[in-house]
Coordinates of C-alpha atoms and ligand atoms in Angstrom, one line a residue:
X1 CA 0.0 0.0 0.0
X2 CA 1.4 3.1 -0.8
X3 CA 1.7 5.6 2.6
X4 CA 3.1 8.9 1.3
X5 CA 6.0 10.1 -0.4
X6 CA 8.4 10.3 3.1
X7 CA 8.0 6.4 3.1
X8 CA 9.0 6.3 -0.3
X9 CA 11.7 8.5 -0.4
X10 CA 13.0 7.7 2.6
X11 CA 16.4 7.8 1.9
X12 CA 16.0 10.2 -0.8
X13 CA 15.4 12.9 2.0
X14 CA 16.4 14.2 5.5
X15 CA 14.5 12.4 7.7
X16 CA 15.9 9.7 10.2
X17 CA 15.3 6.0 9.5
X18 CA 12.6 5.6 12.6
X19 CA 10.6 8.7 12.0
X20 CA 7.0 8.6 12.3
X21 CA 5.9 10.6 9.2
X22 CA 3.2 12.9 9.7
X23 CA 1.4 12.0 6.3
X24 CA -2.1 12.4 4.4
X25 CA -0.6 9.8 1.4
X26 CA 0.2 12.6 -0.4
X27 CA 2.2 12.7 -3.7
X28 CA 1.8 9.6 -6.3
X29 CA -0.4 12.1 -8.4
X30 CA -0.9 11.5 -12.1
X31 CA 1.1 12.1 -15.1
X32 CA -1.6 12.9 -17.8
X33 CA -0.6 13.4 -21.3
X34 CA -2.4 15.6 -23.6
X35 CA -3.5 14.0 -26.2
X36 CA -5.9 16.8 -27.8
X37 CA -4.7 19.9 -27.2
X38 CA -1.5 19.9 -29.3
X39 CA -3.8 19.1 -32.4
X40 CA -6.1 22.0 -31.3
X41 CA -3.0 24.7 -31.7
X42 CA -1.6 23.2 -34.7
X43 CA 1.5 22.0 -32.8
X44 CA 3.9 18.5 -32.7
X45 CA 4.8 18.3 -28.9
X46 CA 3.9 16.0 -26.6
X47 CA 2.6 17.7 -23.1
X48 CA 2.0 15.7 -20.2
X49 CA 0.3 17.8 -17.2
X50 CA 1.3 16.8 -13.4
X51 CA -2.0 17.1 -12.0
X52 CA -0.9 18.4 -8.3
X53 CA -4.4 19.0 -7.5
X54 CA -4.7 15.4 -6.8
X55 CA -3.4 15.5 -3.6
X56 CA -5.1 15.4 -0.7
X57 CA -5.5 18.9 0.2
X58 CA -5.4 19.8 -3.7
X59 CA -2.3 21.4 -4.5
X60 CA 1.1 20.5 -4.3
X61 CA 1.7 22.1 -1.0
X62 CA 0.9 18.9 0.6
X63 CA 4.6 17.3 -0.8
X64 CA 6.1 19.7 1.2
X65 CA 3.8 19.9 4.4
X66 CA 4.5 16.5 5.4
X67 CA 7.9 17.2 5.5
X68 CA 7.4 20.4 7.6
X69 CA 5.3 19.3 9.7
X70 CA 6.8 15.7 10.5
X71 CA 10.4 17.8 11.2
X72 CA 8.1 20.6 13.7
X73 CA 6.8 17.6 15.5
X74 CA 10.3 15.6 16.0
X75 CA 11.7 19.2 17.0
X76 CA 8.4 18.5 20.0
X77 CA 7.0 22.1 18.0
X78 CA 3.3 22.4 19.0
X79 CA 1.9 24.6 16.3
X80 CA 2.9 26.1 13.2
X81 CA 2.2 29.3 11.3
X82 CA 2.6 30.1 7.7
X83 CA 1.2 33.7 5.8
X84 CA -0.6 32.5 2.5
X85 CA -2.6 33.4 -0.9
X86 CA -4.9 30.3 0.3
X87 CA -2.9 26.2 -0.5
X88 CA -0.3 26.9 2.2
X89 CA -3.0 27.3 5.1
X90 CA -5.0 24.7 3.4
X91 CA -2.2 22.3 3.7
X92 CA -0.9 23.4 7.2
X93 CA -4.5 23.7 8.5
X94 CA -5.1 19.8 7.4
X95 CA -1.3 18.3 8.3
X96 CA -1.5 19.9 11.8
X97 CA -4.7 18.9 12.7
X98 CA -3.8 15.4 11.8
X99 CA -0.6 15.5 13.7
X100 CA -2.7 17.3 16.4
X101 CA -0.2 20.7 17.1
X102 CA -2.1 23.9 16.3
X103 CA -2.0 26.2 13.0
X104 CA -2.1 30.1 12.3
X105 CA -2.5 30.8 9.1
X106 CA -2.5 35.0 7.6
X107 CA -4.0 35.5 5.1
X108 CA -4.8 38.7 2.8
X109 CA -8.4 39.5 2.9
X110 CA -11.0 38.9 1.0
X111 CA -8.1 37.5 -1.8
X112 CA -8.3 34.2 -1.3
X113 CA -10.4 31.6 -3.4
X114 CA -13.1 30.2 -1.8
X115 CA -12.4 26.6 -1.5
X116 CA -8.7 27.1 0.1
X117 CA -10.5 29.6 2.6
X118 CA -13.3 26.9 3.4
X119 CA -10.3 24.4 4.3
X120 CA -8.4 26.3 6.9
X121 CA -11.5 27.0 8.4
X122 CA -12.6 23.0 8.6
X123 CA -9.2 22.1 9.4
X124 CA -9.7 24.5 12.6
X125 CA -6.7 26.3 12.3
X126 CA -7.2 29.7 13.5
X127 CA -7.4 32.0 10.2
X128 CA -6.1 35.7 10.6
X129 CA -7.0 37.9 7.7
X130 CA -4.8 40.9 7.3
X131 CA -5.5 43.8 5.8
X132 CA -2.7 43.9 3.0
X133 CA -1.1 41.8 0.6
X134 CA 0.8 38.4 0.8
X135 CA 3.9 40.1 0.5
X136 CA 3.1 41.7 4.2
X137 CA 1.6 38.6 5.8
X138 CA 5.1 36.7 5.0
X139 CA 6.9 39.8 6.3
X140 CA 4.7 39.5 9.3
X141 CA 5.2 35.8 9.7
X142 CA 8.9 35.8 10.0
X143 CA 8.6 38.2 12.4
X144 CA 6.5 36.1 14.8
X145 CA 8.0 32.6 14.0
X146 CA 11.4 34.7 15.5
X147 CA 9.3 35.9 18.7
X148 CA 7.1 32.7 19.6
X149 CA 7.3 29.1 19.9
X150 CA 5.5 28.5 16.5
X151 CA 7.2 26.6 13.4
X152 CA 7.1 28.7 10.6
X153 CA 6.3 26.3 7.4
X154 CA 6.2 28.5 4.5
X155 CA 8.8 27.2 1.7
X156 CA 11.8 29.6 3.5
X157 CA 11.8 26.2 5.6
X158 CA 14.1 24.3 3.8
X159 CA 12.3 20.7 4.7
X160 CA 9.1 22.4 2.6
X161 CA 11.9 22.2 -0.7
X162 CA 12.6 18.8 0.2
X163 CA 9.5 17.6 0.1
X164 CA 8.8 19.4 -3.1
X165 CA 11.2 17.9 -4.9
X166 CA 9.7 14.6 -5.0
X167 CA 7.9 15.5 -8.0
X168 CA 10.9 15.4 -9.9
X169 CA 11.5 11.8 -8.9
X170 CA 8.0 11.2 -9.9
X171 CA 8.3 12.5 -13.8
X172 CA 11.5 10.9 -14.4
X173 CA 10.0 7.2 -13.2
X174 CA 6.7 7.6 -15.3
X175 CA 9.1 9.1 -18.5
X176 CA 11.8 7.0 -17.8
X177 CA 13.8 10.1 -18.2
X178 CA 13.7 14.0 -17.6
X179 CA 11.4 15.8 -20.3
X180 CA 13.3 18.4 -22.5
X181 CA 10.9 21.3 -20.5
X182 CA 9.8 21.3 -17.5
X183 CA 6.9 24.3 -16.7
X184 CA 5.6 25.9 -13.6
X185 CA 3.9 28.6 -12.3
X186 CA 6.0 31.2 -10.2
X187 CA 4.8 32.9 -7.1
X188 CA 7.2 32.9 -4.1
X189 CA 9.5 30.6 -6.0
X190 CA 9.5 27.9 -3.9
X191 CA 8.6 25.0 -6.2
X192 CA 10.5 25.9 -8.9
X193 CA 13.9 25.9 -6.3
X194 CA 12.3 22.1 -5.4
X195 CA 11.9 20.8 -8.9
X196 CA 15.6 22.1 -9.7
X197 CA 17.0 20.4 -6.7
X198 CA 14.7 16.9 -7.4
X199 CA 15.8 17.1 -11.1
X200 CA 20.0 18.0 -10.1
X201 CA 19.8 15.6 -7.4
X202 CA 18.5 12.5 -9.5
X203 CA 21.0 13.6 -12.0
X204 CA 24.0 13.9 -9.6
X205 CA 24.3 17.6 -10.3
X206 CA 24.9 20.2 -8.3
X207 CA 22.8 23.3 -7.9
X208 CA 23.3 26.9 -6.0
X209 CA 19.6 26.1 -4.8
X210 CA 20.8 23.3 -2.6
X211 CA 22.4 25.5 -0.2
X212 CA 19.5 25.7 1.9
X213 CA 19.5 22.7 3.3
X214 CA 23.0 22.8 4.7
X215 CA 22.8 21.6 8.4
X216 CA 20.0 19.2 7.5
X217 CA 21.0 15.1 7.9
X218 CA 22.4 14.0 5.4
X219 CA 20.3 11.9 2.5
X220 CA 21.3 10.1 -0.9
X221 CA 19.8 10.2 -3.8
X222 CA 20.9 7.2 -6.5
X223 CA 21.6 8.8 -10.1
X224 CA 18.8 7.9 -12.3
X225 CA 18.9 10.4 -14.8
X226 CA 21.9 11.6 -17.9
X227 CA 20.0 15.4 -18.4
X228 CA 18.2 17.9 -16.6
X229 CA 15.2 19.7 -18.3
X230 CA 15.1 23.5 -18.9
X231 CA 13.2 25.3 -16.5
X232 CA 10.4 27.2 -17.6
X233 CA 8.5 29.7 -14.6
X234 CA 5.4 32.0 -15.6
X235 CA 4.2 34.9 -13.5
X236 CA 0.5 36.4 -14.0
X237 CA 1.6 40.3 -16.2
X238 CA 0.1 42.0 -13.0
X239 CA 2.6 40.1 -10.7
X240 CA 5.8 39.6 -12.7
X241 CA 8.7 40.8 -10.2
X242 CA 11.2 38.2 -11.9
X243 CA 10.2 38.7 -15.4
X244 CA 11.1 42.5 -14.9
X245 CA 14.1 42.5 -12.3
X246 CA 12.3 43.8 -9.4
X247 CA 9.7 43.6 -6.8
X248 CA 6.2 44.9 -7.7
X249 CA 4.5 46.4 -4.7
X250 CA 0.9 46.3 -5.8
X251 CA 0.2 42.8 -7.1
X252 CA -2.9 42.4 -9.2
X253 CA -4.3 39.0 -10.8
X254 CA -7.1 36.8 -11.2
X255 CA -4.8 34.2 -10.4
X256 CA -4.9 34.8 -6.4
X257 CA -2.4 31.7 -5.8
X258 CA 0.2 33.5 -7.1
X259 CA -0.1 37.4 -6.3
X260 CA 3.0 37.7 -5.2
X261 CA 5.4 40.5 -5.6
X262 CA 8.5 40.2 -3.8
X263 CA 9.0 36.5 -3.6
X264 CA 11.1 34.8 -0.9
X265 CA 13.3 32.4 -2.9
X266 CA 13.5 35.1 -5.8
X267 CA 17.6 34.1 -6.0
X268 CA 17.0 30.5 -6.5
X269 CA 14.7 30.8 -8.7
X270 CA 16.7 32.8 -10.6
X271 CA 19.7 30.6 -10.3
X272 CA 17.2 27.4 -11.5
X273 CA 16.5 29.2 -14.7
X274 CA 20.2 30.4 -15.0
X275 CA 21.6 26.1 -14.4
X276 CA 18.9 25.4 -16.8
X277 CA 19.4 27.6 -19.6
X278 CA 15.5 28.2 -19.2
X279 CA 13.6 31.9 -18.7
X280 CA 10.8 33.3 -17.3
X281 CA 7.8 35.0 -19.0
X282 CA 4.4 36.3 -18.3
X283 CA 1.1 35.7 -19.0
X284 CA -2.0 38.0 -19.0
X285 CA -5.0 37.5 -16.5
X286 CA -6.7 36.5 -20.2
X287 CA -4.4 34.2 -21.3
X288 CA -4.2 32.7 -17.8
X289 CA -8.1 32.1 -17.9
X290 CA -8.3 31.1 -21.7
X291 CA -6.1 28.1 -21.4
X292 CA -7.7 27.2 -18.0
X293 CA -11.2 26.9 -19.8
X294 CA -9.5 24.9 -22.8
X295 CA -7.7 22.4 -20.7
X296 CA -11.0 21.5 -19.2
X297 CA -13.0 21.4 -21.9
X298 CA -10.7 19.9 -24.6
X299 CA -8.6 17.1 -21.9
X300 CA -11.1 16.9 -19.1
X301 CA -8.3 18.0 -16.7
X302 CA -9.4 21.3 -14.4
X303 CA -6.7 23.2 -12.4
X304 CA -6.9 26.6 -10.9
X305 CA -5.7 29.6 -12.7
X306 CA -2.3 30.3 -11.4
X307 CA -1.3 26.3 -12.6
X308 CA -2.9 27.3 -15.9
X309 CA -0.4 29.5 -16.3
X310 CA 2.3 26.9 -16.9
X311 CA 0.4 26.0 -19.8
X312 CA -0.1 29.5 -21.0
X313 CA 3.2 30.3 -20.8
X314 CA 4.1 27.0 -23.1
X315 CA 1.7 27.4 -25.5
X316 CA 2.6 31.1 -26.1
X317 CA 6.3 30.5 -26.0
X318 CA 6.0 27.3 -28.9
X319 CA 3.8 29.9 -30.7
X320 CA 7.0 32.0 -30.7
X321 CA 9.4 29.2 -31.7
X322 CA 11.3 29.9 -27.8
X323 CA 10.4 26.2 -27.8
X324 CA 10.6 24.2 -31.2
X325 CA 8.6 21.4 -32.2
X326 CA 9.4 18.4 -31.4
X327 CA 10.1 18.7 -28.2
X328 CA 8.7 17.2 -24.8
X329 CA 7.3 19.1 -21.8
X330 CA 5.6 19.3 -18.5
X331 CA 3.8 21.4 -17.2
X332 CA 3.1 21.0 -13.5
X333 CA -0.8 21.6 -12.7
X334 CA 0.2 23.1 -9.1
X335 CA -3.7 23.2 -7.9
X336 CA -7.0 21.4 -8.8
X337 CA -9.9 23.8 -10.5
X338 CA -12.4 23.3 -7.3
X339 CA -10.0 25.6 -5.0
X340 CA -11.3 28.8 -6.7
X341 CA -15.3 28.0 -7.6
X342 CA -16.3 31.6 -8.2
X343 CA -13.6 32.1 -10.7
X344 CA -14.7 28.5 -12.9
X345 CA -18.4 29.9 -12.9
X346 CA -17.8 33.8 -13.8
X347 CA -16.4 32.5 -17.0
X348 CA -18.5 29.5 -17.9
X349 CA -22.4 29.3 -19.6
X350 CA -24.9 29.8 -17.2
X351 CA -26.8 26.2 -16.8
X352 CA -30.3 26.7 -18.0
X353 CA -33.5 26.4 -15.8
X354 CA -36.7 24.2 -17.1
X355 CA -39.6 23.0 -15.9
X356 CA -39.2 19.4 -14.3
X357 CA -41.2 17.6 -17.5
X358 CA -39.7 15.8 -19.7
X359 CA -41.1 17.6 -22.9
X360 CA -39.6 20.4 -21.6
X361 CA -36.5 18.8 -20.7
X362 CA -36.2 17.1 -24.0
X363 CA -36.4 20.1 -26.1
X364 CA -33.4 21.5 -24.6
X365 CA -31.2 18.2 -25.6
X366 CA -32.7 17.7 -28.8
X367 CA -32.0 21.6 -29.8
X368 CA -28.4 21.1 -28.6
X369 CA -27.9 17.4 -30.4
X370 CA -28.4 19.5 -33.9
Ligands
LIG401 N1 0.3 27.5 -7.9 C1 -0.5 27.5 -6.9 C2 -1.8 26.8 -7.0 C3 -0.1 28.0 -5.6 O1 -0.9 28.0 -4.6 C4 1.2 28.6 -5.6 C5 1.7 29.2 -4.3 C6 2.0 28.6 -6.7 C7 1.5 28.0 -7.9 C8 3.4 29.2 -6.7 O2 4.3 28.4 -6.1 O3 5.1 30.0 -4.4 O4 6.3 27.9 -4.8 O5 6.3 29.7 -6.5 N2 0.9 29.4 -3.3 C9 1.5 29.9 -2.0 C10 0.4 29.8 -1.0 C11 2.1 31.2 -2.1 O6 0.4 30.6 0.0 O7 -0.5 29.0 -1.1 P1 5.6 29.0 -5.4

């Protein structure tokens, strides 16, 4: 039975031989290729998607939660606190309450999606909404983790990166290798850091990203891999402090999950793309929400709109010829479509209202079967 990905990569991470993980089952989530959307824009490339939503909590926050959370509770730390644009506090909310240590979670008000907001609540982790911007609440945060005895688990923990970088181990065993791109939405630049380090570690490279987790006990990871992929991260136009060398103190987007404008691993990120040879680029709030409706309606896969993004950004950057044809890529899908409700109906057909009789009913279906 599979029990999480700190049992499975065990020795692939720093955890101690005997420690109980604190663990939801998360990770194992699917590999799905695309297999109509590279017809739809004209273009020979095979896409797979890494749907992250599929994890318990529904985003890929969870890979690095039970790493956090597992070291706070062998370090006898009984509660955590993270600031958030809505999957960290989802995550921490659910992996402290089933380690049973308690969670603060900031949050920017009323800029959260819906779904993420109704988790933390559940979970019964005690929700502060600030007035002001992610960027403030992770300010904030690292001010209180340094004055109280609570565990700070936003990705500046460097067991949140290790955890993270498990989805690299996972692409390379479905593929059999590394893909030739590897795509991801950017917002405080702590996944893109992870899949660098999963990708250089597998490939017994070394990285600049890596230095965070000097002082951590000491893990192997076997070679399993000849290349690393180019790294490809996309920020939302309105939140795009990478893509134009500096931090952007009003951050606007549709895509919430990732309205972020001074990111805290901003350098490794940076040095990811750098190793890579990759870039970053930017997407509009349009774009964003364009491919987020086509990738549900034309693969059946629906993510929220900051992982759209990552297939935004791919899709406009083959239309260029940055990436020729040809090639393979991934895209990871960093969070499922539910987290963010309102934004999946504003942009979809209203569903029509008849009367319950089946003449009625009928008419509608045969009028759309024409
Ligand atoms: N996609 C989703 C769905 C996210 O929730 C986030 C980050 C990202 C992408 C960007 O990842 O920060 O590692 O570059 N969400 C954080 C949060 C900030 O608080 O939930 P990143």
């Amino acid at each position: 039975m599979y029990t999480g990905l700190i049992d499975k990569y065990r020795d692939r991470l720093p955890v101690a031989a005997d420690t109980r993980a604190v663990s939801l089952n998360e990770g194992a989530t699917p590999l799905i290729e695309l297999k109509n959307l590279p017809a739809l824009v004209r273009k020979k490339v095979s896409i797979h998607a890494k749907f992250e939503g599929a994890n318990p909590t529904g985003s890929f926050k969870d890979r690095g939660m039970t790493m956090a959370v597992t070291q706070a509770v062998e370090e006898g730390a009984r509660a955590i606190i993270c600031a958030s644009t809505g999957n960290t506090s989802a995550s921490a909310a659910a992996y402290a309450a089933r380690a049973g240590i308690a969670c603060f979670v900031l949050i920017p008000e009323g800029r959260i999606a819906l779904g993420k907001l109704s988790q933390a609540m559940m979970h019964g982790s005690v929700v502060i909404q600030i007035r002001g911007n992610f960027d403030e609440g992770m300010r904030l945060t690292q001010e209180l983790a340094a004055a109280l005895p609570v565990k700070i688990v936003n990705s500046i923990n460097p067991y949140r990166i290790q955890g993270q970088k498990t989805v690299a181990f996972e692409v390379i065993e479905a593929l059999g290798d590394a893909p030739d791109y590897h795509a991801l939405p950017v917002g405080n630049a702590g996944n893109i850091t992870a899949h660098w380090i999963g990708y250089s570690e597998a490939a017994g490279e070394s990285t600049q990203a890596l230095r965070a987790s000097a002082g951590m006990r000491k893990y192997r990871t076997p070679k399993t891999l000849e290349r690393r992929p180019i790294m490809l991260g996309y920020q939302a136009s309105g939140a795009a402090p990478i893509v134009r060398g500096r931090p952007v103190e009003n951050p606007e987007t549709v895509a919430t999950a990732i309205r972020i404008g001074n990111p805290v691993s901003w350098q490794q990120a940076v040095a990811a793309g750098r190793e890579s040879g990759g870039w970053f680029a930017e997407c509009t709030d349009d774009e964003i929400l364009h491919v987020q409706k086509m990738l549900a309606q034309a693969e059946g896969v629906f993510c929220e709109p900051a992982s759209a993004i990552a297939l935004a950004g791919v899709l406009k950057d083959l239309e260029l010829g940055k990436i020729g044809e040809g090639s393979s890529i991934v895209c990871t899908l960093t969070g499922h479509g539910l987290k963010d409700p309102d934004t999946a109906i504003a942009q979809s057909a209203k569903p029509m209202t008849a009367d319950a009789e089946l003449k009625a009913i009928e008419r509608v279906i045969r009028e759309r079967l024409k």
